[in-house]
Amino acid sequence: MMKSEELFERAVKRIPGGVNSPVRAYGSVEEAPRFIQRAEGCKVFDADGNTYTDYIGSWGPMILGHNHEKIREAVIRASENGLSFGCATEREVEMAEFICERIPHVEMIRMVNSGTEAVMSAIRVARGYTGKTKIIKFAGCYHGHTDAMLVSAGSGVMTSGVPDSAGVPKGCTQDTMIAVYNDLNSVRQLMEESRDGAAAVIVEPVAANMGVVPPKEGFLQGLRDLCDAHGALLIFDEVITGFRLGFCGAAGFYGVRPDLVTYGKIIGAGMPVGAYGGRKEIMEMVAPAGAVYQAGTLSGNPVAMAAGLVQLRTLWEDQEIYTRLCRKGEMLFDGIRKILMKKGIEYQVNSVASLGCMFFTEHPVTDYATAKQSDTKAFSEYFRYMLNQGIHMAPSQFEAMFLSDAHTEEEIGETLDVIEGYFSGI
Ligand SMILES: *Cc1c(COP(=O)(O)O)cnc(C)c1O
């Protein structure tokens, strides 16, 4: 028996489903998850001595590659001074200044410990600021696991407030309205239907939790205009896209200015960090400056800040990284498109810069409903083949592939060879 299987057997007895986050489970691909021992650059090494080229990148944070020397050093140095004080530190000021001085739409920022917390807090601030309660989100967009955000779709366009999870009371989701990604009319209709309008529209500016679904031309600007017309705040959930599509995230990439933005993943470089920020007059609502309460014992943790700050500094100082990431994204995703074309297979490949995925469907994927048409069984087969050939991807059709600065053309080329091998065999 493989060590990973052995560990999984032990894990399921003591951890629900054997994992500490459901996306790590291999249930949908009918395997035991690989237990990872260490990682370096774009490679991960499992407990059985296998090496994989990694396209998970810890779900985004590892944009510079795993176990990056500068970040490791920063963490070691910071931890020598103590892990947490629960008091104000200079590095938190540096972190806030570093971001606010470089990202035009972030005038003030608050650090938290996860993307979930960042979104939960941003929504509270939006409601506090506008005095309204309704929130518009899009089917298929993931914004962490707070009660109000655990509504996704089910019955399509205009249904509002059916929770996705047991344990979420209807009361927690009745003010969450669900619109269709890339469909401005669905947003307009919700805005007009609700009596006092919405406090905020929250969106993944590139949806990356239903596979990768880019915004159509004009979609994000259209949201900006609708929010302005109806007195709602526009929240970009940039937990994935922030510092990835460019230093200024999707807002910079598409040239649309949100009122509030949420960060996670890359901002912590692998440490548990999230943040939310935006216009000063809105952020001044947050306690103790203002009346919207939000707190955190470990928020702005000195070790986490050290890691995140070094990562952000590296990204800022070497912005060629974004050109390189785009080139690698093109190489991988155009490479997959070419293979599919050659084989006469009409699966869809969606990508933006260093994010992308292949949908096992012949229909263009522009929203949740079209994403769900994918053949998840065909994906599972493909996934298992890839894994056995040393390619480590998220075990789900509905996740992105993440590239890092550590992926080389050689490794991407090898990955393409494996993909071609797969489609030659079926
Ligand atoms: C991962 C993610 C979150 C939640 O972040 P956690 O750190 O897992 O709580 C929120 N929004 C988006 C877009 C994400 O991808």
Short mmCIF file of C-alpha atoms and ligand atoms in Angstrom, two decimals:
data_model
loop_
_atom_site.label_atom_id
_atom_site.label_comp_id
_atom_site.label_asym_id
_atom_site.label_seq_id
_atom_site.Cartn_x
_atom_site.Cartn_y
_atom_site.Cartn_z
CA MET A 1 0.00 0.00 0.00
CA MET A 2 1.23 3.48 -0.79
CA LYS A 3 2.23 5.70 2.10
CA SER A 4 -0.33 8.25 0.91
CA GLU A 5 -3.07 5.62 1.11
CA GLU A 6 -1.94 4.62 4.57
CA LEU A 7 -1.94 8.22 5.73
CA PHE A 8 -5.36 8.74 4.20
CA GLU A 9 -6.74 5.73 6.07
CA ARG A 10 -5.50 7.26 9.32
CA ALA A 11 -6.69 10.71 8.33
CA VAL A 12 -10.31 9.77 7.61
CA LYS A 13 -10.67 8.36 11.11
CA ARG A 14 -9.83 11.66 12.77
CA ILE A 15 -10.37 14.43 10.22
CA PRO A 16 -13.72 14.75 8.42
CA GLY A 17 -13.15 13.30 4.96
CA GLY A 18 -9.48 13.00 5.81
CA VAL A 19 -8.68 16.57 4.79
CA ASN A 20 -8.75 20.01 6.36
CA SER A 21 -10.31 21.60 3.27
CA PRO A 22 -12.68 19.77 0.93
CA VAL A 23 -10.88 20.85 -2.25
CA ARG A 24 -7.95 18.64 -1.25
CA ALA A 25 -10.04 15.48 -1.29
CA TYR A 26 -9.71 13.22 -4.30
CA GLY A 27 -13.20 11.78 -3.89
CA SER A 28 -14.47 13.01 -7.23
CA VAL A 29 -11.52 11.42 -9.01
CA GLU A 30 -11.77 8.21 -6.97
CA GLU A 31 -8.28 8.22 -5.49
CA ALA A 32 -6.56 8.78 -2.16
CA PRO A 33 -5.06 12.27 -2.06
CA ARG A 34 -1.31 12.45 -2.39
CA PHE A 35 0.26 13.52 0.88
CA ILE A 36 2.89 16.12 0.14
CA GLN A 37 6.15 16.20 2.02
CA ARG A 38 7.91 19.14 0.52
CA ALA A 39 7.98 21.40 -2.50
CA GLU A 40 10.59 23.33 -4.41
CA GLY A 41 10.10 25.64 -7.38
CA CYS A 42 7.35 24.14 -9.52
CA LYS A 43 7.79 20.63 -8.12
CA VAL A 44 6.03 18.88 -5.25
CA PHE A 45 7.23 15.66 -3.65
CA ASP A 46 4.83 13.19 -2.05
CA ALA A 47 5.20 10.78 0.84
CA ASP A 48 5.86 7.90 -1.57
CA GLY A 49 8.85 9.53 -3.18
CA ASN A 50 7.04 10.69 -6.33
CA THR A 51 7.83 14.03 -7.94
CA TYR A 52 5.19 16.09 -9.70
CA THR A 53 5.13 19.27 -11.73
CA ASP A 54 2.67 21.31 -9.72
CA TYR A 55 -0.18 23.37 -11.16
CA ILE A 56 -1.92 24.01 -7.83
CA GLY A 57 0.66 26.32 -6.30
CA SER A 58 -1.15 26.11 -2.95
CA TRP A 59 -4.16 27.49 -4.90
CA GLY A 60 -2.28 30.62 -5.89
CA PRO A 61 0.10 31.89 -3.20
CA MET A 62 3.17 30.25 -4.73
CA ILE A 63 3.42 32.69 -7.61
CA LEU A 64 7.20 32.83 -7.20
CA GLY A 65 7.47 29.06 -6.89
CA HIS A 66 7.53 26.84 -3.82
CA ASN A 67 9.98 27.33 -0.97
CA HIS A 68 11.32 30.57 -2.38
CA GLU A 69 14.58 31.46 -0.71
CA LYS A 70 13.78 35.09 0.08
CA ILE A 71 10.46 34.23 1.67
CA ARG A 72 11.87 31.35 3.66
CA GLU A 73 14.62 33.63 4.97
CA ALA A 74 12.14 36.36 5.90
CA VAL A 75 10.02 33.87 7.84
CA ILE A 76 13.01 32.47 9.70
CA ARG A 77 14.27 35.94 10.60
CA ALA A 78 10.86 37.17 11.73
CA SER A 79 10.20 34.09 13.84
CA GLU A 80 13.42 34.64 15.77
CA ASN A 81 11.75 37.67 17.35
CA GLY A 82 8.66 35.82 18.50
CA LEU A 83 5.63 34.49 16.67
CA SER A 84 2.95 36.89 17.82
CA PHE A 85 2.52 39.80 20.18
CA GLY A 86 -1.12 40.71 19.73
CA CYS A 87 0.11 44.28 19.59
CA ALA A 88 0.85 46.80 16.86
CA THR A 89 4.08 46.26 14.89
CA GLU A 90 6.07 48.30 12.39
CA ARG A 91 5.77 45.66 9.70
CA GLU A 92 1.99 46.06 9.58
CA VAL A 93 2.47 49.73 8.82
CA GLU A 94 5.00 48.86 6.13
CA MET A 95 2.60 46.35 4.60
CA ALA A 96 -0.30 48.82 4.55
CA GLU A 97 1.87 51.61 3.13
CA PHE A 98 3.42 49.33 0.55
CA ILE A 99 0.03 48.35 -0.85
CA CYS A 100 -1.73 51.70 -0.55
CA GLU A 101 1.10 53.61 -2.20
CA ARG A 102 1.03 51.31 -5.21
CA ILE A 103 -2.57 50.34 -5.76
CA PRO A 104 -4.65 53.42 -6.62
CA HIS A 105 -8.01 52.03 -5.48
CA VAL A 106 -6.68 50.93 -2.10
CA GLU A 107 -6.40 53.97 0.15
CA MET A 108 -6.70 52.06 3.41
CA ILE A 109 -6.39 48.37 4.18
CA ARG A 110 -7.09 45.98 7.06
CA MET A 111 -5.27 42.66 7.48
CA VAL A 112 -7.14 39.48 8.39
CA ASN A 113 -6.27 35.77 8.37
CA SER A 114 -8.01 34.32 5.33
CA GLY A 115 -9.85 35.19 2.17
CA THR A 116 -13.08 34.09 3.82
CA GLU A 117 -12.59 36.62 6.59
CA ALA A 118 -11.67 39.34 4.12
CA VAL A 119 -14.91 38.87 2.18
CA MET A 120 -17.06 38.56 5.30
CA SER A 121 -15.62 41.83 6.60
CA ALA A 122 -15.84 43.70 3.30
CA ILE A 123 -19.51 42.81 3.06
CA ARG A 124 -20.15 44.01 6.59
CA VAL A 125 -18.43 47.30 5.76
CA ALA A 126 -20.43 47.68 2.55
CA ARG A 127 -23.65 47.19 4.49
CA GLY A 128 -22.50 49.54 7.24
CA TYR A 129 -21.52 52.21 4.75
CA THR A 130 -24.59 52.07 2.53
CA GLY A 131 -27.12 51.23 5.21
CA LYS A 132 -28.56 48.61 2.84
CA THR A 133 -28.65 44.85 3.33
CA LYS A 134 -28.89 43.04 -0.01
CA ILE A 135 -25.75 41.69 -1.64
CA ILE A 136 -25.57 40.59 -5.26
CA LYS A 137 -23.20 37.75 -6.06
CA PHE A 138 -22.79 35.58 -9.11
CA ALA A 139 -23.61 31.92 -9.50
CA GLY A 140 -20.39 29.95 -9.55
CA CYS A 141 -18.28 32.61 -7.85
CA TYR A 142 -16.71 31.49 -4.58
CA HIS A 143 -16.18 34.03 -1.84
CA GLY A 144 -15.16 31.84 1.08
CA HIS A 145 -17.39 29.88 3.42
CA THR A 146 -19.27 32.47 5.45
CA ASP A 147 -22.97 31.78 5.72
CA ALA A 148 -24.12 34.64 3.53
CA MET A 149 -21.80 33.64 0.67
CA LEU A 150 -22.69 29.94 0.64
CA VAL A 151 -25.39 30.41 -1.92
CA SER A 152 -24.42 29.80 -5.41
CA ALA A 153 -27.05 28.84 -7.88
CA GLY A 154 -29.17 25.80 -8.12
CA SER A 155 -32.19 27.18 -9.78
CA GLY A 156 -30.60 29.72 -12.01
CA VAL A 157 -31.04 33.35 -12.72
CA MET A 158 -33.22 35.22 -10.30
CA THR A 159 -33.62 32.85 -7.40
CA SER A 160 -32.44 34.33 -4.20
CA GLY A 161 -31.27 32.83 -0.99
CA VAL A 162 -31.22 29.06 -1.12
CA PRO A 163 -28.22 27.92 0.93
CA ASP A 164 -25.71 25.47 -0.59
CA SER A 165 -24.77 23.98 2.74
CA ALA A 166 -26.53 22.29 5.61
CA GLY A 167 -26.27 24.38 8.75
CA VAL A 168 -26.79 27.68 6.98
CA PRO A 169 -30.13 29.14 8.09
CA LYS A 170 -32.27 30.69 5.38
CA GLY A 171 -32.09 33.90 7.36
CA CYS A 172 -28.37 34.16 6.65
CA THR A 173 -28.76 33.92 2.91
CA GLN A 174 -32.08 35.61 2.24
CA ASP A 175 -30.29 38.89 1.51
CA THR A 176 -27.93 37.29 -0.97
CA MET A 177 -29.17 37.65 -4.53
CA ILE A 178 -27.73 35.54 -7.30
CA ALA A 179 -26.97 36.94 -10.73
CA VAL A 180 -25.53 35.28 -13.81
CA TYR A 181 -21.84 35.82 -14.51
CA ASN A 182 -21.25 37.85 -17.67
CA ASP A 183 -24.92 38.86 -17.79
CA LEU A 184 -25.40 42.52 -16.90
CA ASN A 185 -29.15 42.27 -17.43
CA SER A 186 -29.46 39.78 -14.60
CA VAL A 187 -27.76 42.30 -12.30
CA ARG A 188 -29.88 45.20 -13.52
CA GLN A 189 -33.03 43.20 -12.93
CA LEU A 190 -32.03 42.32 -9.36
CA MET A 191 -31.15 45.94 -8.65
CA GLU A 192 -34.53 47.10 -9.93
CA GLU A 193 -36.49 44.34 -8.19
CA SER A 194 -35.17 44.92 -4.70
CA ARG A 195 -36.90 47.82 -3.02
CA ASP A 196 -33.98 49.65 -1.40
CA GLY A 197 -31.38 48.33 -3.83
CA ALA A 198 -28.22 46.46 -2.95
CA ALA A 199 -25.39 47.33 -0.57
CA ALA A 200 -22.86 45.77 -2.90
CA VAL A 201 -22.15 43.68 -5.93
CA ILE A 202 -19.36 41.23 -5.22
CA VAL A 203 -17.59 39.52 -8.09
CA GLU A 204 -14.53 37.50 -8.92
CA PRO A 205 -13.30 39.79 -11.72
CA VAL A 206 -11.99 36.66 -13.42
CA ALA A 207 -14.07 33.79 -12.11
CA ALA A 208 -11.63 31.07 -11.06
CA ASN A 209 -13.72 28.81 -8.85
CA MET A 210 -15.96 27.32 -11.57
CA GLY A 211 -12.97 26.59 -13.72
CA VAL A 212 -11.67 29.79 -15.25
CA VAL A 213 -14.30 32.09 -16.76
CA PRO A 214 -13.03 35.45 -17.99
CA PRO A 215 -15.28 38.50 -17.90
CA LYS A 216 -16.72 39.43 -21.27
CA GLU A 217 -15.65 42.74 -22.76
CA GLY A 218 -17.50 45.49 -20.88
CA PHE A 219 -18.87 43.24 -18.12
CA LEU A 220 -16.79 44.69 -15.27
CA GLN A 221 -17.26 48.28 -16.45
CA GLY A 222 -20.98 47.55 -16.76
CA LEU A 223 -21.02 46.45 -13.11
CA ARG A 224 -19.22 49.66 -12.18
CA ASP A 225 -21.87 51.71 -13.99
CA LEU A 226 -24.79 49.77 -12.49
CA CYS A 227 -23.36 50.16 -9.00
CA ASP A 228 -22.96 53.90 -9.52
CA ALA A 229 -26.48 54.24 -10.89
CA HIS A 230 -28.00 52.37 -7.93
CA GLY A 231 -25.80 53.54 -5.06
CA ALA A 232 -24.23 50.13 -4.47
CA LEU A 233 -20.56 49.42 -3.78
CA LEU A 234 -18.55 47.30 -6.19
CA ILE A 235 -16.41 44.70 -4.44
CA PHE A 236 -13.75 42.87 -6.43
CA ASP A 237 -12.86 39.60 -4.74
CA GLU A 238 -9.24 39.50 -5.84
CA VAL A 239 -8.24 36.63 -3.56
CA ILE A 240 -7.00 34.80 -6.67
CA THR A 241 -6.47 37.57 -9.22
CA GLY A 242 -4.84 40.10 -6.86
CA PHE A 243 -1.09 40.45 -7.51
CA ARG A 244 -1.45 37.75 -10.18
CA LEU A 245 -2.88 39.38 -13.29
CA GLY A 246 -0.55 42.26 -12.53
CA PHE A 247 0.50 43.99 -9.36
CA CYS A 248 -2.82 45.87 -9.34
CA GLY A 249 -4.76 42.66 -9.97
CA ALA A 250 -7.80 42.46 -12.19
CA ALA A 251 -8.72 46.08 -11.41
CA GLY A 252 -5.47 47.18 -13.06
CA PHE A 253 -5.63 44.53 -15.77
CA TYR A 254 -9.11 45.55 -16.92
CA GLY A 255 -8.96 49.21 -15.90
CA VAL A 256 -12.06 49.13 -13.68
CA ARG A 257 -11.97 50.67 -10.22
CA PRO A 258 -13.78 48.83 -7.41
CA ASP A 259 -14.83 50.52 -4.15
CA LEU A 260 -13.56 47.65 -2.05
CA VAL A 261 -11.19 44.83 -2.81
CA THR A 262 -10.43 41.59 -0.98
CA TYR A 263 -7.11 39.79 -1.02
CA GLY A 264 -5.84 36.41 0.17
CA LYS A 265 -3.54 33.69 -1.09
CA ILE A 266 -0.65 35.61 -2.78
CA ILE A 267 -0.69 38.38 -0.16
CA GLY A 268 0.42 35.86 2.48
CA ALA A 269 2.97 33.97 0.34
CA GLY A 270 1.73 30.73 1.89
CA MET A 271 1.00 32.04 5.39
CA PRO A 272 -2.66 32.40 6.44
CA VAL A 273 -3.36 35.99 5.42
CA GLY A 274 -6.23 37.94 3.92
CA ALA A 275 -6.95 41.64 3.60
CA TYR A 276 -9.66 44.03 2.55
CA GLY A 277 -9.24 47.62 1.52
CA GLY A 278 -10.52 50.40 -0.64
CA ARG A 279 -11.74 53.97 -0.53
CA LYS A 280 -10.73 55.84 2.60
CA GLU A 281 -14.18 57.11 3.52
CA ILE A 282 -15.49 53.54 3.41
CA MET A 283 -12.59 51.95 5.27
CA GLU A 284 -12.85 54.59 7.99
CA MET A 285 -16.11 52.87 8.95
CA VAL A 286 -14.05 50.01 10.42
CA ALA A 287 -13.51 49.76 14.20
CA PRO A 288 -11.91 51.34 16.10
CA ALA A 289 -12.04 54.25 13.63
CA GLY A 290 -15.71 53.63 12.92
CA ALA A 291 -18.82 51.70 13.84
CA VAL A 292 -18.32 48.49 11.84
CA TYR A 293 -16.78 45.93 14.19
CA GLN A 294 -14.09 43.60 12.90
CA ALA A 295 -11.18 42.12 14.85
CA GLY A 296 -8.55 39.36 14.88
CA THR A 297 -6.16 38.05 17.55
CA LEU A 298 -3.58 36.98 14.99
CA SER A 299 -4.35 39.57 12.29
CA GLY A 300 -1.24 41.27 10.94
CA ASN A 301 0.84 38.48 12.49
CA PRO A 302 4.53 39.42 12.30
CA VAL A 303 5.70 36.22 10.63
CA ALA A 304 2.87 36.28 8.11
CA MET A 305 3.49 39.95 7.33
CA ALA A 306 7.19 39.28 6.81
CA ALA A 307 6.41 36.55 4.29
CA GLY A 308 3.75 38.52 2.45
CA LEU A 309 5.72 41.73 2.31
CA VAL A 310 8.77 40.07 0.80
CA GLN A 311 6.59 38.40 -1.80
CA LEU A 312 4.84 41.66 -2.72
CA ARG A 313 8.16 43.55 -2.84
CA THR A 314 9.61 40.92 -5.15
CA LEU A 315 6.59 41.16 -7.44
CA TRP A 316 6.71 44.96 -7.46
CA GLU A 317 10.43 45.19 -8.10
CA ASP A 318 10.42 42.65 -10.90
CA GLN A 319 7.22 43.32 -12.79
CA GLU A 320 8.68 41.52 -15.78
CA ILE A 321 7.40 38.54 -13.85
CA TYR A 322 3.92 39.35 -15.18
CA THR A 323 5.20 39.34 -18.75
CA ARG A 324 6.88 36.01 -18.09
CA LEU A 325 3.74 34.59 -16.47
CA CYS A 326 1.64 35.68 -19.45
CA ARG A 327 4.08 34.07 -21.85
CA LYS A 328 4.00 30.83 -19.88
CA GLY A 329 0.22 30.97 -19.75
CA GLU A 330 0.11 31.35 -23.51
CA MET A 331 2.55 28.52 -23.98
CA LEU A 332 0.54 26.14 -21.79
CA PHE A 333 -3.02 27.08 -22.70
CA ASP A 334 -2.44 27.76 -26.41
CA GLY A 335 -0.44 24.55 -26.42
CA ILE A 336 -3.45 22.65 -25.08
CA ARG A 337 -5.72 24.35 -27.65
CA LYS A 338 -3.39 23.25 -30.44
CA ILE A 339 -3.31 19.66 -29.23
CA LEU A 340 -7.11 19.56 -29.06
CA MET A 341 -7.39 21.06 -32.53
CA LYS A 342 -4.95 18.55 -33.94
CA LYS A 343 -6.91 15.69 -32.43
CA GLY A 344 -10.24 17.14 -33.56
CA ILE A 345 -11.51 17.42 -29.98
CA GLU A 346 -13.63 20.47 -29.27
CA TYR A 347 -13.08 20.88 -25.53
CA GLN A 348 -12.92 24.47 -24.32
CA VAL A 349 -9.78 26.07 -22.95
CA ASN A 350 -10.36 29.30 -21.01
CA SER A 351 -7.43 31.36 -19.79
CA VAL A 352 -6.34 34.77 -18.63
CA ALA A 353 -2.60 35.32 -18.20
CA SER A 354 -1.28 32.65 -15.79
CA LEU A 355 -4.71 31.22 -14.94
CA GLY A 356 -6.60 28.78 -17.07
CA CYS A 357 -8.38 25.47 -17.40
CA MET A 358 -9.67 22.97 -19.90
CA PHE A 359 -13.42 22.34 -19.77
CA PHE A 360 -14.51 18.92 -20.95
CA THR A 361 -17.36 20.33 -22.99
CA GLU A 362 -17.75 21.43 -26.58
CA HIS A 363 -19.77 24.51 -25.67
CA PRO A 364 -18.15 27.84 -24.84
CA VAL A 365 -18.08 28.37 -21.06
CA THR A 366 -19.16 31.85 -20.02
CA ASP A 367 -20.97 31.26 -16.72
CA TYR A 368 -21.92 28.67 -14.13
CA ALA A 369 -24.60 26.94 -16.19
CA THR A 370 -22.27 26.43 -19.15
CA ALA A 371 -19.40 25.35 -16.88
CA LYS A 372 -21.63 22.68 -15.36
CA GLN A 373 -22.17 21.07 -18.76
CA SER A 374 -18.66 19.68 -18.54
CA ASP A 375 -18.14 15.94 -18.53
CA THR A 376 -16.66 15.45 -15.06
CA LYS A 377 -16.18 11.74 -15.65
CA ALA A 378 -13.98 12.44 -18.63
CA PHE A 379 -12.09 14.94 -16.50
CA SER A 380 -11.50 12.30 -13.79
CA GLU A 381 -9.94 9.92 -16.28
CA TYR A 382 -7.73 12.66 -17.62
CA PHE A 383 -6.80 13.72 -14.09
CA ARG A 384 -5.72 10.21 -13.09
CA TYR A 385 -3.61 9.84 -16.21
CA MET A 386 -1.94 13.19 -15.62
CA LEU A 387 -1.23 12.35 -11.99
CA ASN A 388 0.34 9.04 -12.91
CA GLN A 389 2.53 10.87 -15.41
CA GLY A 390 3.71 13.30 -12.73
CA ILE A 391 1.42 16.26 -13.35
CA HIS A 392 -0.18 17.60 -10.17
CA MET A 393 -3.46 19.44 -10.80
CA ALA A 394 -6.47 20.25 -8.65
CA PRO A 395 -8.69 17.14 -8.48
CA SER A 396 -11.69 18.94 -9.93
CA GLN A 397 -12.96 20.09 -13.29
CA PHE A 398 -13.95 23.36 -11.67
CA GLU A 399 -10.55 24.61 -10.51
CA ALA A 400 -7.89 26.67 -12.22
CA MET A 401 -4.37 25.65 -13.17
CA PHE A 402 -1.92 28.07 -11.56
CA LEU A 403 1.40 28.91 -13.13
CA SER A 404 4.35 30.35 -11.24
CA ASP A 405 7.55 32.13 -12.08
CA ALA A 406 9.34 28.88 -11.31
CA HIS A 407 7.71 26.94 -14.16
CA THR A 408 10.13 26.76 -17.07
CA GLU A 409 9.39 26.32 -20.75
CA GLU A 410 10.90 22.89 -20.45
CA GLU A 411 8.45 21.79 -17.78
CA ILE A 412 5.50 23.30 -19.60
CA GLY A 413 6.65 21.52 -22.75
CA GLU A 414 6.79 18.22 -20.87
CA THR A 415 3.30 18.83 -19.53
CA LEU A 416 2.04 19.43 -23.05
CA ASP A 417 3.65 16.17 -24.18
CA VAL A 418 1.78 14.32 -21.44
CA ILE A 419 -1.50 15.97 -22.45
CA GLU A 420 -0.87 15.06 -26.09
CA GLY A 421 -0.10 11.52 -24.98
CA TYR A 422 -3.42 11.34 -23.21
CA PHE A 423 -5.47 12.56 -26.13
CA SER A 424 -3.59 10.25 -28.50
CA GLY A 425 -4.63 7.29 -26.36
CA ILE A 426 -8.35 7.86 -25.97
C1 LIG B 1 -9.87 31.03 -1.94
C2 LIG B 1 -10.86 32.09 -2.14
C3 LIG B 1 -11.54 32.68 -1.06
C4 LIG B 1 -11.41 32.18 0.35
O1 LIG B 1 -10.13 32.31 0.84
P1 LIG B 1 -9.67 31.37 2.08
O2 LIG B 1 -8.32 31.90 2.41
O3 LIG B 1 -9.67 29.98 1.55
O4 LIG B 1 -10.65 31.58 3.15
C5 LIG B 1 -12.37 33.75 -1.32
N1 LIG B 1 -12.53 34.23 -2.56
C6 LIG B 1 -11.91 33.68 -3.63
C7 LIG B 1 -12.10 34.27 -4.98
C8 LIG B 1 -11.07 32.58 -3.45
O5 LIG B 1 -10.50 32.00 -4.51
#
